[in-house]
Amino acid sequence: MDVAPEPAAQRDAVPLFELRGISKQFPGVKALDEVSFTIARGEVHMLLGENGAGKSTLMKVLCGAYRADSGELLQNGKPADISSPADARRFGIAVIFQEFTLVPYLDIAQNIYLGRAFRGRVPGFVDRKRLYSQARRVLDMIGFDIDPHTPVHTLGVAQQQMVEIAKALSQDARILVMDEPTAALSDRETERLFAIIRRLRESGVAIVYISHRLAEVFALGDRITVLRDGRKIASVRPAETSPDDLVRLMVGRAVDRTYAREYCKTPGELLLDVKGLASDNGIADISLAVRAGEIVGLCGLVGSGRTEVARAIFGADRITAGEIRLKGESIAGSPEDSARRGMALIPENRKQQGLALGRSVGDNIVLASLHKMFPSGIFRPSRAARAARAGIEQLRIATPGPNRPVSVLSGGNQQKVVVAKWLAADARVFIFDEPTRGIDVGAKAEMFRLIDALVQKGAGVLMISSEQTEIVHVCDRAYVMRAGRIVGELARDQLTEANIVRLGMHQ
C-alpha cells in the first residue's frame, strides 16, 4: 500500500480550491444538497459514492459544465466564478470524464490539442510539426507508444482512455479530476497511470480521483470524501477507515463484496456453440460453448480480442469463417437475427452501442422486445409503459419514471437500463462485456446477483471482464485469450488468477 505523506494538506492552511455549500437540482432529482469539498495542493483526494450519489455532478460544477443553484467556489480563499469549461481551464482545472470526450475522426494529436492547436507562421494555418512533436512528448510521459497520427476511432477503449489522460496532462493543470480512469485499463497500464499520478502529486498538482475500486483508494488516496444521495457523508484519511467502513458509508448498509455463489455442477442444454469462428476484426479459430445454468468467463489482457469475439458472435462484425449455433440452430450473423432468437449483448461502451441516448428510459427498455410485445405491428403505449416500469422496479433503476431521458442517468443506472432491455426481450443467452465497468461496489453486488439469477432460471451467460478477481469468483469456467485466439480453457478447480495470467501472457 502506498499512502502519501500528509504534510501537503497541512502545509496549505488555505485550500487551493474549495466548493462550499453546493446544491444542484434537476427535474425530479436533487443531485447535490449543500455539499462542501476542498482540494489541496499535492494531494490525491478520493471521491466515493454509489452511482447517482452526485460525484460527477459535483465535478461538472467544478469544471463549469453545470452551474450550481446555490453555494460558492473559492480559489486560494477568494471567490471564483466558473460558468463555462473555458473558465475552468483558466483556473488550471482539467477533467477526464468516465465517458470519453474525443472526436472519433480526428487523430490522436488533434484530439490532445483540440481547440489549442499551435499557430503556424502563416495566419490561419496550424504548426503541424510542433503539434505532433508535442503530442509525442505527452504520450511519452504516460508511456503510450503509439503514432500520434492514428485516428481515434480505430483505437480500443483502453487506448482511448490513455488519449484522454494525455489530453488532460497537456493542459499543465493545477487541478486534475479523474473519473474512473482505470476502468478500461490493464493491470500494467494501471500501474503506469499510478506512477504518473504520484509524480504529479510530488510536483504539487492536486488530483481529485473518483473510483469504485477500493484497492485504488487505499493505494493512492491522501483523503477520502464519501457522498450519498447528493449529500456529503464523511471525509476521512485512509488510516482512519477500512474498505468495509467505506462501503457502509456509501450505501448506508453492509454489502457482501465476495460475490460468492453456488457454482453450476451439472449444466443443462447447450445454448451457444461456436466453432472455428474468424472475423475481419482480428480474431481467428474461436471455439467455445455456453450451457444453460452456467456463467462462462472470457478473459485475457486488454487487446487480446475478447470484445471482438462478443461482437462477432452477436453479428455486429462480419464473420469470415466458422459457425455459430444458438439452441441447436445456425444463426445468420446479424444483430437482428441474434436478438430475435434470444441472444443479448450488453456492450462495454453502453453510450455508443447499448443505448439510444436521445430516447427515454422506457423507450430503451422496450426497444429490443417490440417485435415480441407487438407482433401485429400496432404499438400500445400502455403496455410498453407497464414493461418499462417492471424493468425499472426489477433492477432498481434510479429514475423518477420511464419518461426520464436515459442520457441524464448515472453510468451505473444506464448499465441497468441496457440489461433491462434484454430482460424484457426474454433473452436466453447473455453476453456481458465488462458488466461492472464504472459501477459502484453496491451496484456490482447487485449486478452479479442479477447474473446469477439469470442462470438459475436456465439462461447461459458469457462474461467478459478485465478484473480477474471477478472471473475467478463468479464464473463456473473460463476461456483465456491471447492475440485474437483462445489459448486455454480453465475448469472451476483450475480457475485462479495465476493460471489466467500464465495463459494470457505466455509467449
Coordinates of C-alpha atoms in Angstrom, one line a residue:
M1 CA 0.0 0.0 0.0
D2 CA 1.3 3.4 -0.9
V3 CA 0.0 6.1 1.4
A4 CA 1.3 9.6 0.6
P5 CA 2.6 11.8 3.3
E6 CA 0.0 14.2 4.8
P7 CA 2.1 17.4 5.0
A8 CA 0.7 18.7 1.7
A9 CA -2.7 19.4 3.3
Q10 CA -1.2 20.7 6.5
R11 CA 1.2 22.9 4.6
D12 CA -1.6 24.9 3.0
A13 CA -3.9 26.4 5.5
V14 CA -6.0 27.8 2.7
P15 CA -7.1 25.2 0.2
L16 CA -6.1 25.5 -3.4
F17 CA -9.8 25.3 -4.3
E18 CA -13.0 24.9 -2.4
L19 CA -16.6 24.1 -3.3
R20 CA -18.7 25.3 -0.4
G21 CA -22.4 24.5 0.2
I22 CA -23.0 23.4 -3.4
S23 CA -26.6 22.5 -4.3
K24 CA -27.9 21.4 -7.7
Q25 CA -31.3 20.2 -8.7
F26 CA -32.7 18.7 -11.9
P27 CA -36.3 18.0 -12.7
G28 CA -37.5 15.4 -10.1
V29 CA -34.0 14.9 -8.6
K30 CA -31.9 16.8 -6.1
A31 CA -28.4 15.9 -7.3
L32 CA -26.4 17.9 -4.7
D33 CA -27.6 19.1 -1.3
E34 CA -25.2 21.6 0.3
V35 CA -22.0 19.7 -0.5
S36 CA -18.7 21.1 0.6
F37 CA -15.4 19.8 -0.9
T38 CA -11.8 21.1 -0.5
I39 CA -8.9 20.5 -2.8
A40 CA -5.3 20.9 -1.5
R41 CA -2.0 21.2 -3.4
G42 CA -0.1 18.0 -3.9
E43 CA -2.9 15.8 -2.6
V44 CA -4.9 12.9 -4.1
H45 CA -8.5 13.4 -2.9
M46 CA -10.6 10.3 -3.4
L47 CA -14.3 11.0 -4.1
L48 CA -16.5 8.0 -3.5
G49 CA -20.2 7.1 -3.7
E50 CA -22.7 4.9 -5.4
N51 CA -23.8 5.7 -8.9
G52 CA -26.2 8.6 -8.7
A53 CA -24.6 9.9 -5.4
G54 CA -23.6 13.2 -7.0
K55 CA -19.9 12.7 -7.7
S56 CA -20.0 13.5 -11.4
T57 CA -22.4 16.4 -10.9
L58 CA -20.1 18.0 -8.3
M59 CA -17.2 17.7 -10.7
K60 CA -19.2 19.1 -13.5
V61 CA -19.9 22.2 -11.3
L62 CA -16.1 22.4 -10.7
C63 CA -15.3 22.3 -14.4
G64 CA -18.1 24.7 -15.5
A65 CA -20.3 22.1 -17.3
Y66 CA -23.0 22.8 -14.7
R67 CA -23.8 26.0 -12.7
A68 CA -24.7 25.4 -9.1
D69 CA -28.2 26.5 -7.9
S70 CA -26.5 27.8 -4.7
G71 CA -23.2 27.7 -2.9
E72 CA -19.8 29.3 -3.9
L73 CA -16.5 28.4 -5.4
L74 CA -13.2 29.7 -3.9
Q75 CA -9.7 29.7 -5.2
N76 CA -7.0 30.3 -2.6
G77 CA -9.8 31.6 -0.4
K78 CA -11.1 34.1 -2.9
P79 CA -14.4 33.9 -4.8
A80 CA -14.0 32.2 -8.2
D81 CA -16.6 32.4 -10.9
I82 CA -16.7 29.4 -13.2
S83 CA -19.6 29.5 -15.7
S84 CA -18.0 27.5 -18.5
P85 CA -15.3 24.9 -19.2
A86 CA -13.1 27.7 -20.6
D87 CA -13.3 29.4 -17.2
A88 CA -12.3 26.2 -15.5
R89 CA -9.3 25.8 -17.8
R90 CA -8.1 29.3 -16.9
F91 CA -8.2 28.3 -13.3
G92 CA -6.0 25.3 -14.2
I93 CA -8.7 22.7 -13.9
A94 CA -8.7 19.7 -16.3
V95 CA -11.2 16.8 -16.2
I96 CA -11.1 13.3 -17.5
F97 CA -14.7 12.1 -17.5
Q98 CA -15.7 8.5 -17.4
E99 CA -17.4 8.8 -20.8
F100 CA -14.9 9.9 -23.4
T101 CA -15.0 13.4 -24.9
L102 CA -12.9 12.6 -28.0
V103 CA -13.7 13.4 -31.7
P104 CA -13.5 10.0 -33.4
Y105 CA -12.4 11.0 -36.9
L106 CA -9.6 13.3 -35.7
D107 CA -6.2 11.8 -34.9
I108 CA -4.6 11.5 -31.5
A109 CA -2.6 14.7 -31.7
Q110 CA -5.6 16.7 -32.9
N111 CA -7.7 15.4 -30.0
I112 CA -5.0 16.2 -27.4
Y113 CA -4.7 19.8 -28.6
L114 CA -8.3 20.3 -29.7
G115 CA -9.1 24.0 -29.6
R116 CA -5.5 24.7 -28.6
A117 CA -3.6 23.9 -31.8
F118 CA -0.3 25.7 -32.3
R119 CA -0.4 28.6 -34.8
G120 CA 1.8 28.4 -37.9
R121 CA 3.8 31.2 -39.4
V122 CA 1.0 31.8 -41.9
P123 CA -2.2 33.1 -40.4
G124 CA -5.0 30.5 -40.3
F125 CA -2.6 27.6 -40.5
V126 CA -1.5 25.1 -37.8
D127 CA 2.1 24.4 -37.0
R128 CA 1.7 20.6 -37.6
K129 CA 5.3 19.8 -36.8
R130 CA 5.0 21.3 -33.4
L131 CA 1.5 19.7 -32.9
Y132 CA 2.8 16.2 -33.4
S133 CA 6.1 16.6 -31.6
Q134 CA 4.2 18.0 -28.5
A135 CA 1.7 15.2 -28.7
R136 CA 4.5 12.7 -28.9
R137 CA 6.1 14.3 -25.8
V138 CA 2.8 14.0 -23.8
L139 CA 2.3 10.4 -24.9
D140 CA 5.8 9.5 -23.8
M141 CA 5.0 10.9 -20.4
I142 CA 2.5 8.2 -19.9
G143 CA 4.4 5.5 -21.7
F144 CA 1.9 5.3 -24.5
D145 CA 3.9 4.1 -27.6
I146 CA 1.6 4.9 -30.5
D147 CA 1.8 7.1 -33.6
P148 CA 0.0 10.5 -32.8
H149 CA -1.3 10.5 -36.4
T150 CA -3.5 7.5 -35.6
P151 CA -7.3 8.2 -35.9
V152 CA -9.0 7.9 -32.6
H153 CA -11.9 5.8 -34.0
T154 CA -9.5 3.0 -34.7
L155 CA -8.5 2.7 -31.1
G156 CA -9.8 0.4 -28.4
V157 CA -11.4 1.6 -25.2
A158 CA -8.2 1.3 -23.2
Q159 CA -6.2 3.3 -25.8
Q160 CA -8.9 6.0 -26.0
Q161 CA -8.7 6.3 -22.2
M162 CA -4.9 6.9 -22.5
V163 CA -5.6 9.6 -25.1
E164 CA -8.0 11.3 -22.6
I165 CA -5.3 11.2 -19.9
A166 CA -2.7 12.7 -22.3
K167 CA -5.2 15.4 -23.3
A168 CA -5.6 16.4 -19.7
L169 CA -1.9 16.4 -18.9
S170 CA -1.2 18.5 -21.9
Q171 CA -3.1 21.4 -20.3
D172 CA -0.5 21.7 -17.4
A173 CA -3.3 21.5 -15.0
R174 CA -3.0 22.5 -11.3
I175 CA -6.1 20.5 -10.5
L176 CA -6.7 17.2 -12.4
V177 CA -10.0 15.4 -12.0
M178 CA -10.1 11.7 -12.9
D179 CA -13.4 9.9 -13.1
E180 CA -12.8 6.1 -13.1
P181 CA -9.6 6.5 -15.1
T182 CA -8.6 2.8 -14.8
A183 CA -12.0 1.3 -15.7
A184 CA -10.7 0.1 -19.1
L185 CA -7.0 -0.3 -18.4
S186 CA -5.0 -3.4 -17.9
D187 CA -3.0 -4.0 -14.7
R188 CA 0.2 -2.9 -16.5
E189 CA -1.4 0.3 -17.8
T190 CA -2.9 1.0 -14.4
E191 CA 0.5 0.8 -12.7
R192 CA 1.8 3.2 -15.3
L193 CA -1.0 5.6 -14.5
F194 CA -0.4 5.3 -10.8
A195 CA 3.3 6.2 -11.3
I196 CA 2.2 9.3 -13.3
I197 CA -0.2 10.3 -10.5
R198 CA 2.5 10.0 -7.9
R199 CA 4.8 12.2 -10.0
L200 CA 2.1 14.8 -10.5
R201 CA 1.3 14.8 -6.7
E202 CA 5.0 15.3 -5.9
S203 CA 5.1 18.3 -8.3
G204 CA 2.2 20.0 -6.4
V205 CA -0.7 19.1 -8.7
A206 CA -4.0 18.4 -6.9
I207 CA -5.8 15.4 -8.0
V208 CA -9.5 14.5 -7.5
Y209 CA -9.9 10.8 -8.1
I210 CA -13.3 9.1 -8.5
S211 CA -13.1 5.4 -8.2
H212 CA -15.2 2.4 -7.3
R213 CA -12.2 0.2 -6.8
L214 CA -11.4 0.3 -3.1
A215 CA -7.9 -1.0 -3.6
E216 CA -7.1 2.1 -5.6
V217 CA -8.5 4.3 -2.8
F218 CA -6.0 3.0 -0.3
A219 CA -3.1 2.7 -2.7
L220 CA -3.3 6.4 -3.9
G221 CA -5.5 8.4 -1.6
D222 CA -4.4 11.1 0.9
R223 CA -8.0 11.9 1.8
I224 CA -11.4 10.3 1.1
T225 CA -14.8 12.0 0.8
V226 CA -18.0 10.0 0.6
L227 CA -21.2 11.2 -1.0
R228 CA -24.6 9.5 -0.7
D229 CA -27.9 10.6 -2.2
G230 CA -26.4 14.0 -3.1
R231 CA -25.0 14.7 0.4
K232 CA -21.6 14.7 1.9
I233 CA -21.5 11.8 4.4
A234 CA -17.9 11.9 5.6
S235 CA -14.3 13.0 4.9
V236 CA -11.6 10.8 6.3
R237 CA -7.9 9.8 6.0
P238 CA -7.2 6.2 4.7
A239 CA -5.5 5.3 8.0
E240 CA -8.8 6.2 9.8
T241 CA -11.1 3.8 7.9
S242 CA -11.3 0.4 6.2
P243 CA -12.9 -0.9 3.0
D244 CA -15.9 -2.2 4.8
D245 CA -16.4 1.1 6.6
L246 CA -16.3 2.9 3.3
V247 CA -18.9 0.6 1.8
R248 CA -21.2 1.2 4.7
L249 CA -20.8 4.9 4.3
M250 CA -21.5 4.7 0.6
V251 CA -24.6 2.5 0.7
G252 CA -25.9 3.0 4.2
R253 CA -25.7 -0.7 4.9
A254 CA -23.2 -3.6 4.9
V255 CA -22.6 -5.1 1.5
D256 CA -21.2 -8.6 0.7
R257 CA -18.2 -7.9 -1.6
T258 CA -17.1 -11.5 -2.1
Y259 CA -19.6 -12.3 -5.0
A260 CA -19.9 -15.8 -3.5
R261 CA -22.3 -18.1 -5.4
E262 CA -23.1 -21.8 -5.7
Y263 CA -21.3 -22.9 -8.8
C264 CA -23.0 -24.9 -11.5
K265 CA -22.1 -28.6 -11.2
T266 CA -24.5 -30.0 -13.8
P267 CA -25.1 -27.5 -16.6
G268 CA -28.1 -28.0 -18.8
E269 CA -28.6 -28.0 -22.6
L270 CA -26.1 -26.5 -25.0
L271 CA -27.3 -23.0 -25.7
L272 CA -24.4 -21.4 -27.6
D273 CA -22.0 -23.4 -29.7
V274 CA -19.2 -21.5 -31.6
K275 CA -16.8 -23.4 -33.8
G276 CA -13.8 -22.1 -35.7
L277 CA -15.0 -18.5 -35.7
A278 CA -13.0 -15.9 -37.5
S279 CA -13.8 -12.3 -38.3
D280 CA -12.4 -9.2 -40.1
N281 CA -11.9 -7.7 -36.6
G282 CA -8.8 -9.8 -36.0
I283 CA -10.0 -13.0 -34.2
A284 CA -9.4 -16.5 -35.5
D285 CA -10.2 -20.1 -34.7
I286 CA -12.6 -19.3 -31.8
S287 CA -14.4 -22.3 -30.4
L288 CA -16.4 -22.1 -27.2
A289 CA -19.7 -23.3 -25.7
V290 CA -22.1 -22.0 -23.1
R291 CA -24.7 -24.2 -21.5
A292 CA -27.9 -23.4 -19.6
G293 CA -27.2 -22.6 -15.9
E294 CA -23.6 -21.6 -16.2
I295 CA -21.5 -18.4 -16.3
V296 CA -18.6 -18.8 -18.6
G297 CA -15.8 -16.3 -18.4
L298 CA -13.9 -14.9 -21.4
C299 CA -10.7 -13.2 -20.2
G300 CA -7.2 -12.1 -21.2
L301 CA -5.2 -8.9 -21.4
V302 CA -6.7 -5.8 -22.8
G303 CA -6.4 -6.0 -26.5
S304 CA -6.5 -9.8 -26.6
G305 CA -9.7 -9.8 -28.6
R306 CA -12.4 -10.5 -26.0
T307 CA -14.7 -7.7 -27.2
E308 CA -14.1 -8.7 -30.8
V309 CA -15.3 -12.2 -30.0
A310 CA -18.5 -10.9 -28.4
R311 CA -19.2 -8.6 -31.4
A312 CA -18.6 -11.4 -33.9
I313 CA -20.9 -13.9 -32.1
F314 CA -23.7 -11.3 -31.9
G315 CA -23.3 -10.4 -35.5
A316 CA -22.0 -6.8 -35.1
D317 CA -18.8 -7.6 -37.0
R318 CA -18.6 -9.7 -40.2
I319 CA -17.7 -13.4 -39.9
T320 CA -15.3 -14.8 -42.4
A321 CA -15.2 -18.4 -41.2
G322 CA -16.8 -20.7 -38.7
E323 CA -20.2 -21.4 -37.4
I324 CA -22.5 -20.1 -34.6
R325 CA -25.3 -22.3 -33.3
L326 CA -27.9 -20.9 -30.9
K327 CA -30.0 -23.6 -29.2
G328 CA -29.0 -26.0 -32.0
E329 CA -29.8 -23.8 -34.9
S330 CA -27.3 -21.8 -37.1
I331 CA -27.8 -18.1 -36.9
A332 CA -27.3 -15.6 -39.7
G333 CA -24.7 -13.5 -38.1
S334 CA -26.6 -10.2 -37.7
P335 CA -27.7 -8.4 -34.6
E336 CA -31.3 -8.5 -35.7
D337 CA -31.3 -12.3 -36.1
S338 CA -29.4 -12.8 -32.8
A339 CA -31.8 -10.7 -30.9
R340 CA -34.9 -12.4 -32.3
R341 CA -33.5 -15.8 -31.5
G342 CA -32.8 -14.9 -27.9
M343 CA -29.3 -13.7 -27.7
A344 CA -28.4 -10.5 -25.8
L345 CA -25.2 -8.3 -25.9
I346 CA -24.5 -5.9 -23.1
P347 CA -21.6 -4.0 -24.6
E348 CA -18.7 -2.3 -22.7
N349 CA -19.4 1.0 -24.3
R350 CA -23.0 1.4 -23.3
K351 CA -23.4 5.0 -24.5
Q352 CA -22.4 4.3 -28.1
Q353 CA -23.5 0.7 -28.6
G354 CA -26.1 -0.1 -25.9
L355 CA -28.4 2.9 -25.6
A356 CA -30.5 5.3 -27.7
L357 CA -29.4 8.4 -25.8
G358 CA -32.0 10.6 -27.5
R359 CA -34.8 8.5 -26.1
S360 CA -36.4 7.9 -22.7
V361 CA -35.6 5.2 -20.2
G362 CA -38.9 3.5 -21.1
D363 CA -38.2 3.6 -24.8
N364 CA -34.8 2.0 -24.3
I365 CA -36.2 -0.8 -22.1
V366 CA -38.8 -1.9 -24.7
L367 CA -36.5 -1.3 -27.7
A368 CA -35.3 -5.0 -28.1
S369 CA -38.7 -6.5 -27.4
L370 CA -41.0 -4.5 -29.8
H371 CA -41.4 -7.4 -32.2
K372 CA -42.4 -9.7 -29.3
M373 CA -44.7 -7.3 -27.5
F374 CA -46.4 -6.0 -30.6
P375 CA -46.4 -8.9 -33.2
S376 CA -49.3 -7.2 -35.1
G377 CA -47.1 -4.1 -35.6
I378 CA -49.6 -1.9 -33.6
F379 CA -47.8 -0.1 -30.7
R380 CA -49.7 0.2 -27.5
P381 CA -48.2 2.8 -25.2
S382 CA -49.9 1.4 -22.0
R383 CA -48.3 -2.0 -22.5
A384 CA -44.9 -0.5 -23.2
A385 CA -45.2 1.6 -20.1
R386 CA -46.0 -1.4 -17.9
A387 CA -43.0 -3.3 -19.3
A388 CA -40.7 -0.3 -18.7
R389 CA -41.9 0.2 -15.1
A390 CA -41.4 -3.6 -14.5
G391 CA -37.8 -3.3 -15.6
I392 CA -37.2 -0.2 -13.5
E393 CA -38.6 -1.9 -10.4
Q394 CA -36.8 -5.2 -11.0
L395 CA -33.3 -3.6 -11.4
R396 CA -34.0 -0.7 -9.0
I397 CA -33.0 1.9 -11.7
A398 CA -32.7 5.3 -10.1
T399 CA -35.1 7.4 -12.2
P400 CA -38.3 9.4 -11.5
G401 CA -40.1 7.4 -14.1
P402 CA -39.9 5.8 -17.6
N403 CA -40.1 9.2 -19.4
R404 CA -36.8 10.4 -18.0
P405 CA -34.2 10.9 -20.7
V406 CA -31.7 8.0 -20.4
S407 CA -28.8 10.4 -21.2
V408 CA -29.1 12.1 -17.8
L409 CA -28.8 8.9 -15.7
S410 CA -25.6 8.0 -14.0
G411 CA -23.4 5.4 -15.7
G412 CA -24.4 2.6 -13.4
N413 CA -28.1 3.2 -14.0
Q414 CA -27.6 3.4 -17.7
Q415 CA -26.0 0.0 -17.5
K416 CA -29.0 -1.3 -15.7
V417 CA -31.3 0.1 -18.5
V418 CA -29.3 -1.9 -21.1
V419 CA -29.8 -5.1 -19.0
A420 CA -33.5 -4.3 -18.5
K421 CA -33.8 -4.0 -22.3
W422 CA -32.7 -7.6 -22.8
L423 CA -34.7 -9.0 -19.8
A424 CA -37.8 -7.5 -21.4
A425 CA -36.9 -9.3 -24.7
D426 CA -36.8 -12.7 -22.8
A427 CA -33.2 -13.4 -24.0
R428 CA -31.8 -16.8 -23.1
V429 CA -28.1 -16.3 -23.9
F430 CA -26.5 -13.2 -22.4
I431 CA -23.1 -11.8 -23.4
F432 CA -21.9 -9.3 -20.7
D433 CA -18.9 -7.3 -21.9
E434 CA -17.4 -5.6 -18.8
P435 CA -20.7 -5.6 -16.9
T436 CA -19.2 -3.7 -13.9
R437 CA -17.2 -1.1 -15.7
G438 CA -17.9 2.3 -13.9
I439 CA -20.3 0.7 -11.4
D440 CA -20.0 1.3 -7.7
V441 CA -19.4 -1.5 -5.2
G442 CA -23.1 -1.8 -4.2
A443 CA -24.2 -2.0 -7.8
K444 CA -21.5 -4.6 -8.6
A445 CA -23.0 -6.9 -6.0
E446 CA -26.5 -6.3 -7.5
M447 CA -25.2 -7.0 -11.0
F448 CA -23.7 -10.3 -10.0
R449 CA -26.8 -11.3 -8.1
L450 CA -28.8 -10.5 -11.3
I451 CA -26.4 -12.6 -13.5
D452 CA -26.7 -15.5 -11.0
A453 CA -30.5 -15.2 -11.1
L454 CA -30.5 -15.4 -14.9
V455 CA -28.5 -18.7 -14.9
Q456 CA -30.6 -20.0 -12.1
K457 CA -33.6 -19.6 -14.4
G458 CA -32.0 -21.5 -17.2
A459 CA -30.1 -18.8 -19.1
G460 CA -26.5 -19.1 -20.2
V461 CA -24.0 -16.3 -19.7
L462 CA -20.7 -15.4 -21.4
M463 CA -19.0 -12.8 -19.2
I464 CA -16.0 -10.7 -20.3
S465 CA -14.1 -8.9 -17.5
S466 CA -10.7 -7.2 -17.2
E467 CA -10.9 -7.8 -13.4
Q468 CA -9.5 -11.3 -12.9
T469 CA -11.0 -11.4 -9.4
E470 CA -14.5 -11.2 -10.9
I471 CA -13.8 -14.1 -13.4
V472 CA -12.3 -16.3 -10.6
H473 CA -15.1 -15.6 -8.1
V474 CA -18.1 -15.5 -10.4
C475 CA -17.6 -17.9 -13.3
D476 CA -18.1 -21.7 -13.5
R477 CA -15.2 -22.0 -16.0
A478 CA -13.4 -19.6 -18.3
Y479 CA -11.7 -19.3 -21.7
V480 CA -8.4 -17.3 -21.9
M481 CA -7.5 -15.3 -24.9
R482 CA -4.2 -14.0 -26.3
A483 CA -3.6 -12.2 -29.6
G484 CA -7.1 -12.9 -31.1
R485 CA -7.2 -16.6 -30.2
I486 CA -8.4 -18.7 -27.3
V487 CA -5.3 -20.3 -25.8
G488 CA -6.8 -22.3 -23.0
E489 CA -9.9 -23.3 -21.0
L490 CA -9.9 -23.3 -17.2
A491 CA -12.3 -25.6 -15.3
R492 CA -13.7 -24.4 -12.0
D493 CA -11.0 -26.1 -10.0
Q494 CA -8.3 -24.6 -12.2
L495 CA -9.7 -21.1 -12.3
T496 CA -7.2 -18.9 -10.5
E497 CA -5.7 -15.5 -11.2
A498 CA -2.3 -17.1 -11.6
N499 CA -3.5 -19.5 -14.3
I500 CA -5.3 -16.7 -16.2
V501 CA -2.1 -14.6 -16.2
R502 CA 0.1 -17.6 -17.2
L503 CA -2.1 -18.4 -20.2
G504 CA -2.7 -14.8 -21.1
M505 CA 1.0 -13.7 -21.1
H506 CA 2.8 -16.9 -22.2
Q507 CA 4.9 -16.4 -25.3

